[in-house]
Coordinates of C-alpha atoms in Angstrom, one line a residue:
M1 CA -23.5 -32.7 64.3
P2 CA -22.6 -29.3 62.6
E3 CA -22.3 -26.6 64.7
S4 CA -24.5 -23.3 64.0
L5 CA -22.3 -20.1 65.1
D6 CA -23.9 -16.6 64.6
C7 CA -21.4 -13.9 64.5
G8 CA -23.8 -10.8 64.1
I9 CA -23.7 -10.5 60.3
P10 CA -26.2 -11.2 57.7
Y11 CA -25.1 -15.2 57.3
T12 CA -25.2 -18.0 59.7
L13 CA -21.9 -20.1 59.6
I14 CA -22.4 -23.8 59.7
F15 CA -18.8 -25.4 61.0
P16 CA -18.7 -29.2 60.1
D17 CA -18.5 -31.6 62.9
I18 CA -14.8 -31.9 63.6
E19 CA -12.8 -30.3 66.3
I20 CA -11.4 -27.0 65.5
K21 CA -8.2 -26.9 66.9
G22 CA -4.6 -25.2 66.7
K23 CA -3.1 -21.9 67.5
K24 CA -2.9 -20.6 64.0
V25 CA -5.9 -20.5 62.0
L26 CA -6.2 -19.0 58.3
I27 CA -9.6 -17.6 57.2
Q28 CA -11.0 -17.5 53.5
L29 CA -13.8 -15.5 52.4
P30 CA -15.4 -15.0 49.1
D31 CA -15.0 -11.1 48.0
G32 CA -18.3 -10.7 49.2
L33 CA -18.0 -11.7 52.8
K34 CA -14.8 -10.0 53.4
Q35 CA -16.5 -6.7 54.8
F36 CA -17.4 -9.0 57.7
S37 CA -13.7 -10.7 57.9
L38 CA -13.0 -8.7 61.3
T39 CA -16.2 -9.6 63.3
I40 CA -15.7 -13.7 61.9
A41 CA -12.1 -13.9 62.8
N42 CA -13.1 -12.2 66.1
C43 CA -15.9 -14.7 66.4
I44 CA -13.9 -17.5 65.4
R45 CA -11.1 -16.7 68.1
E46 CA -13.5 -16.4 70.8
K47 CA -15.7 -19.6 70.4
Y48 CA -12.7 -21.7 69.7
G49 CA -9.8 -20.3 71.2
V50 CA -7.2 -20.0 68.2
E51 CA -5.6 -17.4 66.5
P52 CA -6.7 -16.0 63.1
I53 CA -5.2 -14.8 60.3
I54 CA -7.4 -13.6 57.4
H55 CA -6.7 -14.2 54.2
M56 CA -6.5 -11.1 51.8
E57 CA -6.6 -12.6 48.5
S58 CA -9.5 -13.4 46.3
I59 CA -10.6 -16.5 46.2
Y60 CA -12.9 -17.9 43.6
G61 CA -13.8 -21.4 44.9
A62 CA -12.7 -24.4 46.7
C63 CA -10.6 -24.9 43.5
D64 CA -8.5 -21.8 44.2
L65 CA -7.3 -22.6 48.1
Q66 CA -3.4 -21.2 46.7
Y67 CA -2.5 -24.0 49.7
N68 CA 1.2 -24.0 47.6
Q69 CA 2.2 -20.6 49.3
I70 CA 0.4 -21.0 52.4
F71 CA 1.4 -24.0 53.8
S72 CA 5.0 -23.7 53.0
I73 CA 5.3 -19.9 54.1
L74 CA 2.5 -20.0 57.1
N75 CA 2.0 -23.3 57.6
P76 CA -1.2 -23.0 59.5
D77 CA -3.0 -25.6 61.9
I78 CA -6.2 -25.5 60.0
I79 CA -7.5 -23.3 57.0
I80 CA -11.2 -22.4 57.4
H81 CA -12.6 -22.0 54.2
I82 CA -16.1 -19.9 54.7
G83 CA -19.0 -19.8 51.6
H84 CA -17.6 -22.3 49.2
S85 CA -18.7 -26.0 49.0
E86 CA -15.9 -28.5 49.0
Y87 CA -14.5 -29.4 45.1
P88 CA -15.4 -33.0 44.0
N89 CA -11.3 -34.3 44.3
Y90 CA -12.1 -36.6 41.4
I91 CA -12.6 -33.8 38.8
A92 CA -9.1 -32.2 39.1
S93 CA -5.8 -34.2 39.6
P94 CA -4.9 -35.2 43.1
L95 CA -1.7 -33.6 42.9
S96 CA -4.0 -30.2 43.2
L97 CA -4.9 -31.0 46.6
P98 CA -2.8 -34.5 47.9
E99 CA -5.1 -36.0 51.0
N100 CA -2.7 -34.4 53.9
I101 CA -3.3 -31.2 53.1
R102 CA -7.4 -31.7 52.0
K103 CA -7.5 -32.7 56.5
R104 CA -6.5 -29.6 56.9
I105 CA -9.1 -27.3 55.6
V106 CA -12.2 -26.9 56.9
F107 CA -15.5 -25.8 54.6
V108 CA -17.7 -23.5 56.5
K109 CA -21.3 -23.1 55.3
A110 CA -22.4 -19.5 55.1
L111 CA -26.2 -19.4 54.7
S112 CA -27.8 -16.0 53.7
K113 CA -30.9 -15.0 56.4
I114 CA -32.8 -13.4 54.0
D115 CA -36.2 -15.2 53.4
V116 CA -37.5 -15.9 49.9
D117 CA -41.1 -14.6 49.7
E118 CA -43.8 -16.6 47.8
T119 CA -44.4 -13.5 45.6
L120 CA -41.1 -13.5 44.3
V121 CA -41.3 -17.2 43.0
L122 CA -44.7 -16.3 41.5
R123 CA -43.2 -13.9 39.5
A124 CA -40.5 -16.0 38.5
L125 CA -43.2 -18.6 37.3
E126 CA -45.2 -15.6 35.3
I127 CA -41.7 -15.6 33.4
L128 CA -41.3 -19.1 33.0
N129 CA -45.0 -19.2 32.1
S130 CA -44.0 -17.1 29.1
Y131 CA -41.4 -19.2 27.5
N132 CA -44.3 -22.3 27.8
V133 CA -42.5 -24.0 30.6
K134 CA -44.0 -27.1 31.7
N135 CA -41.1 -28.6 33.5
I136 CA -39.5 -26.7 36.1
S137 CA -36.5 -27.1 38.1
V138 CA -34.8 -24.9 40.8
A139 CA -31.4 -24.1 41.2
L140 CA -29.1 -21.7 43.8
T141 CA -25.9 -20.9 45.2
A142 CA -24.4 -22.2 48.0
Q143 CA -25.8 -19.5 50.6
H144 CA -29.4 -20.2 49.7
T145 CA -29.4 -24.1 49.9
H146 CA -31.6 -24.2 52.9
L147 CA -34.2 -22.2 51.1
Y148 CA -34.1 -25.1 48.3
N149 CA -37.7 -27.1 49.9
K150 CA -39.3 -23.8 50.5
I151 CA -39.3 -22.8 46.6
F152 CA -39.7 -26.6 45.5
N153 CA -43.4 -26.6 48.0
I154 CA -44.6 -23.1 46.7
I155 CA -44.0 -24.6 43.2
S156 CA -45.8 -27.9 43.7
N157 CA -48.6 -26.3 45.8
K158 CA -49.6 -23.9 42.3
K159 CA -49.8 -27.5 40.4
Y160 CA -46.6 -26.7 38.1
N161 CA -44.6 -30.2 37.3
I162 CA -41.6 -29.5 39.0
I163 CA -38.5 -31.9 38.7
E164 CA -36.4 -32.6 42.2
S165 CA -32.8 -32.4 42.2
N166 CA -31.0 -34.4 44.7
G167 CA -27.8 -32.8 44.7
L168 CA -24.6 -34.1 44.2
A169 CA -23.9 -35.6 48.0
P170 CA -21.3 -35.1 49.8
Y171 CA -20.3 -32.0 48.0
Y172 CA -23.6 -30.0 46.9
E173 CA -27.0 -29.6 48.4
P174 CA -30.3 -30.0 46.3
G175 CA -30.5 -27.7 43.6
Q176 CA -27.2 -26.0 44.3
I177 CA -24.6 -25.2 41.6
I178 CA -21.2 -24.0 41.0
G179 CA -19.6 -21.6 38.9
C180 CA -18.4 -24.5 36.4
D181 CA -20.5 -27.9 37.8
F182 CA -24.2 -27.7 37.2
R183 CA -24.6 -31.7 36.9
P184 CA -26.9 -31.9 40.3
V185 CA -29.9 -29.5 38.3
L186 CA -29.1 -31.0 34.5
N187 CA -31.9 -33.3 33.2
K188 CA -33.0 -33.2 29.8
K189 CA -36.6 -33.2 31.0
I190 CA -36.2 -29.9 32.2
D191 CA -37.6 -26.9 30.6
G192 CA -36.4 -23.7 32.7
Y193 CA -35.2 -22.8 35.7
I194 CA -35.9 -20.5 38.3
F195 CA -32.5 -19.4 40.0
L196 CA -31.9 -18.0 43.4
G197 CA -28.9 -15.5 43.9
G198 CA -27.2 -12.3 42.6
G199 CA -25.0 -11.3 40.1
E200 CA -24.9 -12.8 36.5
F201 CA -21.9 -15.3 37.3
H202 CA -23.8 -18.5 37.9
P203 CA -27.2 -18.0 36.2
L204 CA -25.0 -17.0 33.0
G205 CA -23.3 -20.6 33.5
L206 CA -26.5 -22.2 34.1
Y207 CA -27.7 -20.7 31.0
L208 CA -24.7 -22.1 28.7
A209 CA -24.9 -25.3 30.4
T210 CA -28.8 -25.9 29.5
L211 CA -29.8 -23.2 26.9
K212 CA -33.0 -23.2 28.7
P213 CA -34.9 -20.1 29.9
I214 CA -34.4 -18.8 33.4
A215 CA -36.3 -16.7 35.6
Q216 CA -33.9 -15.3 38.3
I217 CA -35.0 -14.2 41.9
D218 CA -32.1 -11.9 43.7
L219 CA -33.0 -11.7 47.6
Y220 CA -30.3 -9.0 48.0
S221 CA -31.9 -6.2 45.5
N222 CA -35.5 -7.9 46.3
T223 CA -36.1 -8.5 42.4
V224 CA -36.8 -10.9 39.5
R225 CA -35.7 -10.8 36.1
D226 CA -35.9 -12.8 32.7
F227 CA -32.3 -13.8 32.6
T228 CA -32.9 -15.4 29.4
P229 CA -32.5 -12.6 26.9
I230 CA -29.0 -12.2 28.9
G231 CA -27.6 -15.8 28.5
A232 CA -28.7 -15.6 25.1
K233 CA -26.3 -12.7 23.9
Y234 CA -23.6 -14.4 25.7
Y235 CA -24.5 -17.7 23.8
K236 CA -24.0 -16.2 20.4
K237 CA -20.9 -14.3 21.2
R238 CA -19.3 -17.9 22.3
L239 CA -20.4 -19.0 18.8
F240 CA -18.9 -16.4 16.7
T241 CA -15.9 -16.9 18.7
I242 CA -15.9 -20.8 18.2
S243 CA -16.4 -19.8 14.4
K244 CA -13.4 -17.7 14.2
A245 CA -11.2 -20.5 15.9
M246 CA -12.4 -23.0 13.2
E247 CA -9.6 -21.4 11.0
A248 CA -6.9 -21.0 13.9
N249 CA -3.6 -23.6 12.8
H250 CA -1.4 -21.7 15.5
W251 CA -2.7 -22.3 19.3
G252 CA -1.8 -21.7 22.7
V253 CA -2.7 -24.2 24.9
I254 CA -2.8 -22.8 28.5
I255 CA -2.2 -24.9 31.7
G256 CA -3.6 -23.5 35.0
L257 CA -1.7 -23.6 38.2
K258 CA -4.4 -23.0 40.4
T259 CA -5.2 -25.4 43.1
G260 CA -7.9 -27.5 41.6
Q261 CA -7.5 -26.1 38.6
Y262 CA -4.7 -28.4 37.3
R263 CA -6.4 -30.7 35.1
P264 CA -3.5 -33.3 32.8
F265 CA -6.5 -35.7 31.5
I266 CA -8.0 -32.4 29.7
I267 CA -4.2 -31.0 28.6
N268 CA -3.7 -34.8 27.0
M269 CA -7.3 -35.0 25.5
I270 CA -6.4 -31.3 23.9
I271 CA -3.0 -32.5 22.7
K272 CA -4.5 -34.9 20.7
M273 CA -7.4 -32.9 19.4
L274 CA -4.5 -30.7 18.2
S275 CA -2.6 -33.4 16.3
K276 CA -2.8 -31.6 13.0
K277 CA -2.1 -28.2 14.1
Q278 CA 0.6 -26.2 15.4
Y279 CA 0.5 -25.6 19.5
V280 CA 2.6 -24.5 22.5
L281 CA 1.9 -25.4 26.1
L282 CA 1.7 -22.3 28.1
S283 CA 1.2 -22.4 32.1
S284 CA -0.1 -19.6 34.5
E285 CA -1.4 -19.5 37.9
N286 CA -3.5 -16.2 37.4
I287 CA -4.8 -16.1 33.4
N288 CA -6.4 -12.7 32.2
E289 CA -5.4 -10.4 29.7
I290 CA -2.4 -8.4 30.8
N291 CA -0.6 -12.0 31.0
L292 CA -2.2 -12.9 27.9
R293 CA -1.3 -10.0 26.0
S294 CA 2.6 -10.5 27.2
I295 CA 2.8 -13.8 25.7
D296 CA 0.3 -12.8 22.6
N297 CA 2.5 -12.6 19.2
D298 CA 1.5 -12.9 15.4
W299 CA 2.1 -16.6 15.5
Y300 CA -0.9 -17.1 17.9
D301 CA -4.4 -17.5 16.2
A302 CA -6.3 -18.8 19.0
F303 CA -6.0 -20.1 23.0
I304 CA -7.4 -23.0 24.5
I305 CA -7.5 -22.5 28.9
T306 CA -7.9 -25.9 30.2
S307 CA -8.0 -24.7 33.9
C308 CA -11.6 -22.9 34.7
P309 CA -14.0 -22.8 32.1
R310 CA -15.1 -19.3 33.0
I311 CA -11.9 -17.4 32.5
P312 CA -12.8 -17.4 28.4
I313 CA -16.7 -16.6 29.4
D314 CA -16.3 -13.6 31.8
D315 CA -12.6 -12.4 32.0
L316 CA -11.9 -12.6 28.0
I317 CA -14.9 -12.6 26.0
D318 CA -14.1 -9.6 24.5
Y319 CA -10.4 -10.7 23.4
E320 CA -9.6 -9.9 19.6
K321 CA -8.2 -13.7 19.4
P322 CA -10.6 -16.6 20.1
V323 CA -10.0 -18.0 23.8
L324 CA -12.0 -21.1 24.6
T325 CA -12.8 -23.8 27.1
P326 CA -11.8 -27.0 26.3
G327 CA -15.3 -28.0 24.9
E328 CA -15.4 -25.4 22.9
A329 CA -12.1 -26.1 21.2
Y330 CA -13.6 -29.7 20.4
M331 CA -16.3 -27.8 18.4
A332 CA -13.8 -25.5 16.5
L333 CA -11.3 -28.3 15.6
A334 CA -14.5 -30.8 14.9
G335 CA -16.1 -27.8 12.8
K336 CA -19.4 -28.3 14.4
I337 CA -21.3 -25.3 16.3
D338 CA -25.1 -27.0 16.6
N339 CA -24.1 -28.5 19.4
Y340 CA -23.2 -26.0 22.4
M341 CA -20.4 -27.8 24.9
F342 CA -20.3 -26.1 28.5
P343 CA -18.3 -25.9 30.7
W344 CA -15.9 -29.0 30.1

């Protein structure tokens, strides 16, 4: 049975049913949990008798484990990766996370201790009512997955038609989404979503993947907002960027080197798409405006990022040249913007 560990922080840590052993353990945390890193490290040391090392680098998900440097230099017995769900191993290349490495990584859930109040759900339903939504689904982030059934039951008791999510076992719980994978909640019958989670990262991805109304419940600020206008604004920006790229003849194809983000099947697909264009293959572990400008010159008309589909959306949306996801590149090269493709 999974083991629940309360370290005196606002999250309950759920360890899988495996033995935590070894003298050297590396702890990886998302940025939002790093403020509790010392408490978590001491808690794990006391519970399991291991020597923890806190990883300071930003970790954006299980596709960004950075194991190459970690195992070649520190060589820990185990990486304890807290707060993110395991990345489906069939999405990325097996080179990204070999099986002998995967066995040394422990994925630990961090469930928020904040409960959801029925009044917040009712306010979210009011927002969806304004869009005449009939079929509702619930989406949430990893730290709120234990609240799915509660929200589902509230909506059901109010006589709304709710479409259930079965998750994506063994990786995602019912209703759970990550920034680049929304399959557990995709259904053509769904008219709108109640999303449980903070910030704009996840609801924006959900909107771009569905183009459906979203009412967001943020438990950390105890607020409810209509996310639909925000998503629509980004959507219009993406269509404008795609339309600019339709005239591009010289392309830069960026190969991602982060763990879980090297996707050769996407790279090969794009090369075929560019058969009548001129292109250059580029590679980078960290793709941002600084290193993009370092390579950019008058030759390039547009860029395609083959690794994380959120980089063009969140980090490079205002770059003066089009920076596209693979799906957006397909639209630009096909000359079609009527069927938006996100995230792939």
